[in-house]
Amino acid sequence: MSTSPQPLSGYRILDLTVMTAGPVGTMMLGDLGADVVKVEELNQGELSRGIGAVYVNGESSIFLSQNRNKRSIRLDLKRPEGRAVFLRMAASADVITENFRPGTVDRLGIGYEAVRKVNPSVVYASVSAFGQTGPYAHLPANDPVIQALSGLMAMTGEADGAPVRIGSPYPDFGAAALLAFAVSAALLHRERTGQGQKLELSLLNGAIFSCIPRDGETLRSGAAPPRLGSGHPTFVPYRNYRGADGSFFFLACFTEKFWTALCEGVERPDLAADPRFRTNIDRCANRDALDAELDRIFAARPTAEWLDILARANVPAAPIQDLHRTLRDDPQVAHNRTLVELEHPTAGTVEMLALPIDFGGTPAQYRRAAPRLGEHTDTILSEFGFSDAERRDLQDLGVVAGLSAAVAG
């Protein structure tokens, strides 16, 4: 494994985040070299350690998938002694990340203002569901709640069906990516000016931002995007079709070049000449008629044959495959080195998704699997200057847990 410097080597992050959006964002920062110290609740640890239905030797699959390249310390932040430990660590940290409900860190005495007093140049990032203030700020929420509120769920589903939750936690992922982006940009700003700052981002704003360009269409037309199943509000043909074998593929004609190529590829140049389908605006106005015609055409051959024909015609199309097939069998996914393996002391070999960015000169490094609860408490406290005696006292008080036998004894 390479140990060459990475873009974020030398930066230390105290990570208070839980569940998905925050932990995935800090995992991305860890992949790029940051030392991410996961500060966990003393007894049960981070919430995602105990949720979900898939466990490997007692380890939550959810936790394993989003906490690599981190170290874990168990710390009781509800105790004054625990707050003092955190602030002592924060004094020399570069970044603090948290995604508790708004106001929680301030009540605990570890919010931005408290940290800034001991570390004026800190970058302090707060992730929330709706925002730190406002009429919804106090309400509980998670990814599907944000999908519902943001408009994502309303535009997802069949035309004659109910709204449908997106299969992946997209608002969580969007917030994770925004967190990694914002922290990186704030660190760059600090390098140039010496100034730290507070960052605030929300799943709601991130989810709405992901609606581009539907936002422009909605604001200018005065109407919300309709539910069209796999179809598209402004491009036709652009949806799922079924081959003779019953399997589906997705076809995307988003330019006139692709439409003409499709008509030639399926040996129906008459469709391109038909005044109902001549332009994309015409096709949108007559989508039902065109889709009915294409359904009849595609019902004549298996999906694999159509995909071969469409590839030779240079028309965008792909089979609709489930995630297991994508991860296990797809040759492009394998070529892209999408999966990495890390060894975990209890879960064994853990496969997980790699960082989806190739840095030519400073590639991501996968140094360690997700930590066991409190695995690095002793080492971390020592690195922050806590003596053996201080660490023993903290453990005796029940403020920390996880000291080595030699120190604890």
Coordinates of C-alpha atoms in Angstrom, one line a residue:
M1 CA 0.0 0.0 0.0
S2 CA 1.3 3.4 -0.9
T3 CA 2.1 5.8 1.9
S4 CA 2.9 8.9 -0.2
P5 CA 1.5 12.2 0.9
Q6 CA -2.1 12.9 -0.1
P7 CA -4.1 16.1 -0.6
L8 CA -5.3 16.1 3.0
S9 CA -2.3 14.5 4.7
G10 CA -1.6 16.3 8.0
Y11 CA -5.1 17.5 8.6
R12 CA -6.9 16.2 11.7
I13 CA -10.7 16.0 11.8
L14 CA -12.8 15.4 15.0
D15 CA -15.8 13.6 13.6
L16 CA -19.0 13.7 15.7
T17 CA -21.3 12.7 12.8
V18 CA -23.6 9.7 12.9
M19 CA -25.7 7.6 10.5
T20 CA -24.8 8.3 6.8
A21 CA -24.5 11.8 5.4
G22 CA -21.8 12.9 7.8
P23 CA -19.8 9.6 8.1
V24 CA -19.7 9.2 4.3
G25 CA -18.4 12.7 3.9
T26 CA -15.7 12.3 6.5
M27 CA -14.8 8.9 5.0
M28 CA -14.2 10.6 1.7
L29 CA -11.9 13.1 3.5
G30 CA -10.1 10.2 5.2
D31 CA -9.6 8.5 1.8
L32 CA -7.7 11.6 0.8
G33 CA -5.3 11.5 3.7
A34 CA -7.1 13.3 6.6
D35 CA -6.7 11.8 10.1
V36 CA -10.4 11.3 11.0
V37 CA -11.0 10.7 14.7
K38 CA -14.5 9.4 15.2
V39 CA -15.7 10.6 18.6
E40 CA -18.3 8.1 19.7
E41 CA -20.9 7.8 22.5
L42 CA -19.4 6.0 25.4
N43 CA -21.6 3.0 25.7
Q44 CA -23.3 2.1 22.4
G45 CA -21.1 4.1 20.0
E46 CA -22.3 5.7 16.8
L47 CA -25.9 5.0 15.9
S48 CA -25.2 3.0 12.7
R49 CA -23.3 0.4 14.7
G50 CA -26.7 -0.9 15.9
I51 CA -29.0 -0.5 12.9
G52 CA -29.8 -2.5 9.8
A53 CA -30.4 -6.2 9.2
V54 CA -27.0 -7.4 7.8
Y55 CA -24.2 -8.0 10.3
V56 CA -20.8 -9.7 9.9
N57 CA -19.6 -11.3 13.1
G58 CA -21.6 -8.8 15.1
E59 CA -20.4 -5.8 13.0
S60 CA -23.1 -3.7 11.2
S61 CA -22.7 -3.8 7.5
I62 CA -24.0 -0.2 7.3
F63 CA -21.3 1.0 9.8
L64 CA -18.5 -1.0 7.9
S65 CA -19.5 0.5 4.6
Q66 CA -19.1 4.2 5.6
N67 CA -16.4 4.4 8.2
R68 CA -13.1 3.3 6.8
N69 CA -10.0 5.3 7.3
K70 CA -11.1 6.5 10.7
R71 CA -10.0 5.9 14.3
S72 CA -12.5 5.6 17.2
I73 CA -12.5 7.1 20.6
R74 CA -15.2 6.6 23.2
L75 CA -16.0 9.8 25.1
D76 CA -19.0 10.9 27.3
L77 CA -19.7 14.4 26.0
K78 CA -22.6 14.8 28.4
R79 CA -20.2 15.1 31.4
P80 CA -18.2 18.3 32.1
E81 CA -15.0 16.2 32.1
G82 CA -15.9 14.8 28.7
R83 CA -16.5 18.3 27.3
A84 CA -13.1 19.4 28.7
V85 CA -11.4 16.5 27.0
F86 CA -13.1 17.3 23.7
L87 CA -12.2 21.0 23.8
R88 CA -8.6 20.1 24.7
M89 CA -8.5 17.9 21.5
A90 CA -10.3 20.6 19.5
A91 CA -7.7 23.2 20.4
S92 CA -5.2 21.5 17.9
A93 CA -7.7 20.0 15.4
D94 CA -8.2 21.4 12.0
V95 CA -11.8 20.4 11.4
I96 CA -14.8 19.6 13.5
T97 CA -17.8 17.9 11.9
E98 CA -21.2 17.3 13.5
N99 CA -24.7 16.4 12.4
F100 CA -26.7 16.4 15.6
R101 CA -30.1 18.2 15.7
P102 CA -29.6 22.0 15.7
G103 CA -28.6 23.4 19.0
T104 CA -27.3 20.1 20.5
V105 CA -23.6 20.9 20.3
D106 CA -24.2 24.3 21.8
R107 CA -26.1 22.8 24.8
L108 CA -23.2 20.4 25.2
G109 CA -20.8 23.3 25.3
I110 CA -18.8 22.1 22.2
G111 CA -20.4 24.2 19.5
Y112 CA -18.6 26.5 17.1
E113 CA -18.3 29.5 19.5
A114 CA -16.9 27.3 22.3
V115 CA -14.4 25.7 20.0
R116 CA -13.4 28.9 18.4
K117 CA -12.3 30.3 21.8
V118 CA -9.6 27.6 22.0
N119 CA -9.0 27.3 18.2
P120 CA -9.8 30.5 16.3
S121 CA -8.7 29.0 12.9
V122 CA -10.9 25.9 13.2
V123 CA -13.1 24.8 10.3
Y124 CA -16.4 23.7 12.0
A125 CA -18.9 22.0 9.7
S126 CA -22.5 21.4 10.8
V127 CA -24.8 19.1 8.7
S128 CA -28.6 19.2 9.4
A129 CA -31.8 17.9 7.8
F130 CA -33.4 21.3 7.2
G131 CA -31.0 24.0 8.3
Q132 CA -29.7 25.3 11.6
T133 CA -32.6 27.7 11.9
G134 CA -36.1 28.1 10.5
P135 CA -39.6 26.6 11.0
Y136 CA -38.4 23.0 10.5
A137 CA -35.0 23.1 12.2
H138 CA -36.2 21.5 15.4
L139 CA -38.0 18.5 13.7
P140 CA -36.5 15.0 13.4
A141 CA -35.9 13.8 9.8
N142 CA -33.9 11.4 7.7
D143 CA -33.2 10.8 4.0
P144 CA -36.7 9.7 2.9
V145 CA -38.3 12.6 4.8
I146 CA -36.1 15.0 2.8
Q147 CA -37.0 13.1 -0.5
A148 CA -40.6 13.8 0.4
L149 CA -40.2 17.5 1.2
S150 CA -37.7 18.4 -1.5
G151 CA -39.9 17.3 -4.5
L152 CA -37.7 14.3 -5.4
M153 CA -40.3 11.7 -4.3
A154 CA -43.2 13.5 -6.0
M155 CA -41.5 13.2 -9.4
T156 CA -40.5 9.6 -8.9
G157 CA -42.9 6.7 -9.8
E158 CA -45.2 5.6 -12.5
A159 CA -47.5 8.2 -14.1
D160 CA -50.6 6.6 -12.7
G161 CA -49.0 5.5 -9.4
A162 CA -48.1 6.9 -6.1
P163 CA -44.9 8.8 -5.3
V164 CA -41.9 6.5 -4.8
R165 CA -38.8 6.7 -2.6
I166 CA -35.6 6.7 -4.6
G167 CA -33.8 3.4 -4.0
S168 CA -30.5 4.9 -2.8
P169 CA -30.2 7.5 0.0
Y170 CA -29.5 10.3 -2.5
P171 CA -30.0 13.3 -0.2
D172 CA -27.6 11.6 2.3
F173 CA -25.0 11.1 -0.4
G174 CA -25.5 14.6 -1.8
A175 CA -24.9 16.1 1.7
A176 CA -21.8 13.8 2.1
A177 CA -20.3 15.1 -1.1
L178 CA -21.1 18.7 -0.2
L179 CA -19.5 18.2 3.2
A180 CA -16.3 16.9 1.7
F181 CA -16.3 19.7 -0.9
A182 CA -17.0 22.4 1.7
V183 CA -14.4 21.3 4.2
S184 CA -11.7 21.0 1.4
A185 CA -12.6 24.5 0.1
A186 CA -12.5 25.9 3.7
L187 CA -9.1 24.4 4.4
L188 CA -7.8 25.9 1.1
H189 CA -9.2 29.3 2.2
R190 CA -7.5 28.9 5.6
E191 CA -4.2 28.1 3.9
R192 CA -4.4 31.3 2.0
T193 CA -5.7 33.6 4.7
G194 CA -5.2 31.9 8.1
Q195 CA -9.0 32.2 8.7
G196 CA -11.2 29.4 9.9
Q197 CA -15.0 29.5 9.6
K198 CA -18.3 27.8 10.3
L199 CA -19.9 25.8 7.6
E200 CA -23.6 24.9 7.5
L201 CA -25.3 22.6 5.0
S202 CA -28.5 20.7 4.9
L203 CA -29.9 17.6 3.3
L204 CA -32.9 19.7 2.1
N205 CA -30.8 22.3 0.3
G206 CA -28.6 19.6 -1.2
A207 CA -31.6 17.5 -2.4
I208 CA -33.2 20.6 -4.0
F209 CA -29.9 21.5 -5.7
S210 CA -29.8 18.0 -7.2
C211 CA -33.0 18.8 -9.0
I212 CA -31.2 20.9 -11.6
P213 CA -32.4 21.4 -14.4
R214 CA -35.9 20.5 -13.2
D215 CA -35.9 23.6 -11.1
G216 CA -35.6 25.9 -14.1
E217 CA -38.3 24.1 -16.0
T218 CA -40.6 24.3 -12.9
L219 CA -40.0 27.9 -12.1
R220 CA -40.4 29.0 -15.8
S221 CA -43.4 26.8 -16.6
G222 CA -45.2 27.2 -13.4
A223 CA -45.9 23.4 -13.2
A224 CA -44.1 20.7 -11.3
P225 CA -42.5 17.8 -13.2
P226 CA -45.0 15.0 -13.7
R227 CA -44.3 11.4 -12.7
L228 CA -43.4 9.5 -15.8
G229 CA -41.9 6.3 -14.5
S230 CA -38.6 5.8 -16.2
G231 CA -39.5 8.5 -18.8
H232 CA -38.3 12.1 -19.0
P233 CA -40.4 15.3 -19.0
T234 CA -38.5 16.9 -21.9
F235 CA -36.9 14.1 -24.0
V236 CA -38.6 11.3 -26.0
P237 CA -37.7 8.5 -26.5
Y238 CA -36.0 8.3 -23.1
R239 CA -37.2 5.5 -20.9
N240 CA -37.2 1.7 -20.2
Y241 CA -38.2 -0.7 -22.9
R242 CA -38.7 -4.4 -22.8
G243 CA -37.1 -6.9 -25.1
A244 CA -38.7 -10.2 -26.4
D245 CA -37.1 -12.1 -23.5
G246 CA -38.9 -9.9 -20.9
S247 CA -35.8 -8.1 -19.6
F248 CA -35.6 -4.3 -19.7
F249 CA -33.1 -1.8 -21.1
F250 CA -32.9 2.0 -21.0
L251 CA -32.8 4.0 -24.1
A252 CA -31.8 7.7 -24.1
C253 CA -32.3 9.8 -27.2
F254 CA -31.5 13.3 -26.0
T255 CA -30.3 14.7 -29.3
E256 CA -31.6 14.6 -32.8
K257 CA -28.5 12.8 -33.8
F258 CA -29.3 9.9 -31.5
W259 CA -33.0 9.9 -32.7
T260 CA -32.0 9.6 -36.3
A261 CA -29.4 6.9 -35.5
L262 CA -32.1 5.0 -33.6
C263 CA -34.5 5.0 -36.5
E264 CA -31.7 3.8 -38.8
G265 CA -30.6 1.1 -36.3
V266 CA -34.1 -0.4 -35.9
E267 CA -34.6 -0.1 -39.7
R268 CA -37.5 2.3 -39.4
P269 CA -36.4 5.5 -41.1
D270 CA -40.0 6.3 -41.7
L271 CA -40.3 7.2 -38.0
A272 CA -37.8 10.0 -38.4
A273 CA -39.8 11.4 -41.3
D274 CA -43.1 11.2 -39.5
P275 CA -44.3 14.7 -38.7
R276 CA -45.4 13.6 -35.3
F277 CA -41.9 12.6 -34.4
R278 CA -39.7 14.9 -36.4
T279 CA -38.4 17.0 -33.6
N280 CA -38.0 16.4 -29.9
I281 CA -40.9 18.9 -29.2
D282 CA -43.0 16.9 -31.6
R283 CA -42.1 13.6 -29.9
C284 CA -42.9 15.0 -26.5
A285 CA -46.3 16.0 -27.7
N286 CA -46.9 12.5 -29.1
R287 CA -44.9 10.4 -26.6
D288 CA -47.7 7.8 -26.1
A289 CA -48.0 7.1 -29.9
L290 CA -44.2 6.9 -30.3
D291 CA -43.7 4.7 -27.2
A292 CA -46.4 2.3 -28.4
E293 CA -44.6 2.0 -31.8
L294 CA -41.3 1.4 -30.1
D295 CA -42.8 -1.1 -27.7
R296 CA -43.9 -3.2 -30.7
I297 CA -40.5 -2.9 -32.4
F298 CA -38.6 -3.9 -29.3
A299 CA -40.9 -6.8 -28.5
A300 CA -39.5 -8.6 -31.6
R301 CA -36.0 -9.4 -30.3
P302 CA -34.3 -10.1 -27.0
T303 CA -32.8 -7.2 -25.0
A304 CA -29.2 -8.4 -25.7
E305 CA -29.7 -8.2 -29.4
W306 CA -31.2 -4.7 -29.2
L307 CA -28.3 -3.5 -27.1
D308 CA -25.8 -4.8 -29.6
I309 CA -27.8 -3.1 -32.4
L310 CA -28.0 0.2 -30.5
A311 CA -24.3 0.1 -29.6
R312 CA -23.4 -0.3 -33.3
A313 CA -25.7 2.5 -34.1
N314 CA -24.1 4.7 -31.4
V315 CA -27.3 5.2 -29.5
P316 CA -27.1 5.5 -25.7
A317 CA -28.6 2.4 -24.1
A318 CA -27.9 0.0 -21.2
P319 CA -29.4 -3.1 -19.6
I320 CA -31.3 -2.5 -16.4
Q321 CA -29.5 -4.6 -13.9
D322 CA -29.7 -5.0 -10.2
L323 CA -27.0 -3.8 -7.8
H324 CA -25.7 -7.3 -7.2
R325 CA -25.1 -7.9 -10.9
T326 CA -23.6 -4.4 -11.2
L327 CA -21.1 -5.0 -8.5
R328 CA -20.3 -8.6 -9.2
D329 CA -20.6 -9.1 -13.0
D330 CA -20.4 -5.9 -14.9
P331 CA -17.1 -5.7 -16.8
Q332 CA -16.8 -1.9 -16.8
V333 CA -17.4 -1.8 -13.1
A334 CA -14.6 -4.3 -12.6
H335 CA -12.3 -2.4 -15.0
N336 CA -13.0 0.8 -13.0
R337 CA -11.8 -0.9 -9.7
T338 CA -15.0 0.1 -8.0
L339 CA -14.6 -2.3 -5.1
V340 CA -11.7 -2.4 -2.6
E341 CA -11.0 -4.9 0.2
L342 CA -9.9 -4.2 3.7
E343 CA -9.2 -6.5 6.6
H344 CA -11.3 -6.0 9.7
P345 CA -10.3 -7.7 13.0
T346 CA -13.7 -9.2 13.6
A347 CA -15.6 -9.0 10.3
G348 CA -12.7 -10.3 8.3
T349 CA -12.2 -9.3 4.7
V350 CA -14.6 -6.4 4.0
E351 CA -15.5 -5.4 0.4
M352 CA -16.6 -1.8 -0.1
L353 CA -16.9 0.9 -2.7
A354 CA -13.8 2.8 -3.5
L355 CA -13.6 6.6 -3.7
P356 CA -15.1 7.4 -7.2
I357 CA -12.3 9.8 -8.2
D358 CA -8.9 8.9 -9.6
F359 CA -6.2 11.3 -8.5
G360 CA -3.4 10.7 -10.9
G361 CA -0.6 12.0 -8.6
T362 CA -2.2 11.5 -5.1
P363 CA -4.5 8.5 -5.3
A364 CA -6.9 7.6 -2.5
Q365 CA -5.5 5.3 0.1
Y366 CA -7.4 2.7 2.0
R367 CA -5.4 2.4 5.2
R368 CA -7.8 0.8 7.6
A369 CA -11.3 -0.7 7.8
A370 CA -14.0 0.8 10.0
P371 CA -12.8 1.0 13.6
R372 CA -14.1 -1.1 16.4
L373 CA -15.8 0.9 19.1
G374 CA -13.1 2.8 21.1
E375 CA -10.3 0.9 19.4
H376 CA -8.0 3.9 19.3
T377 CA -9.0 5.7 22.5
D378 CA -5.7 5.2 24.2
T379 CA -3.6 6.2 21.2
I380 CA -5.6 9.2 20.4
L381 CA -5.6 10.6 23.9
S382 CA -1.9 10.1 24.1
E383 CA -1.4 11.9 20.8
F384 CA -3.3 14.9 22.2
G385 CA -1.0 15.1 25.2
F386 CA -3.0 13.2 27.9
S387 CA -0.6 11.5 30.2
D388 CA -0.9 7.9 31.5
A389 CA -2.2 9.2 34.8
E390 CA -4.7 11.5 33.2
R391 CA -6.0 8.7 30.9
R392 CA -6.4 6.4 33.9
D393 CA -8.3 9.1 35.8
L394 CA -10.6 9.7 32.9
Q395 CA -11.4 6.0 32.6
D396 CA -12.0 5.7 36.3
L397 CA -14.4 8.6 36.1
G398 CA -16.3 6.8 33.3
V399 CA -15.6 9.6 30.8
V400 CA -13.6 7.5 28.3
A401 CA -13.3 3.8 27.6
G402 CA -10.9 1.7 25.7
L403 CA -7.6 2.2 27.3
S404 CA -4.9 -0.4 26.8
A405 CA -4.5 -2.9 29.7
A406 CA -1.0 -1.6 30.5
V407 CA -2.2 2.0 31.0
A408 CA -5.6 1.1 32.6
G409 CA -3.8 -1.2 35.1

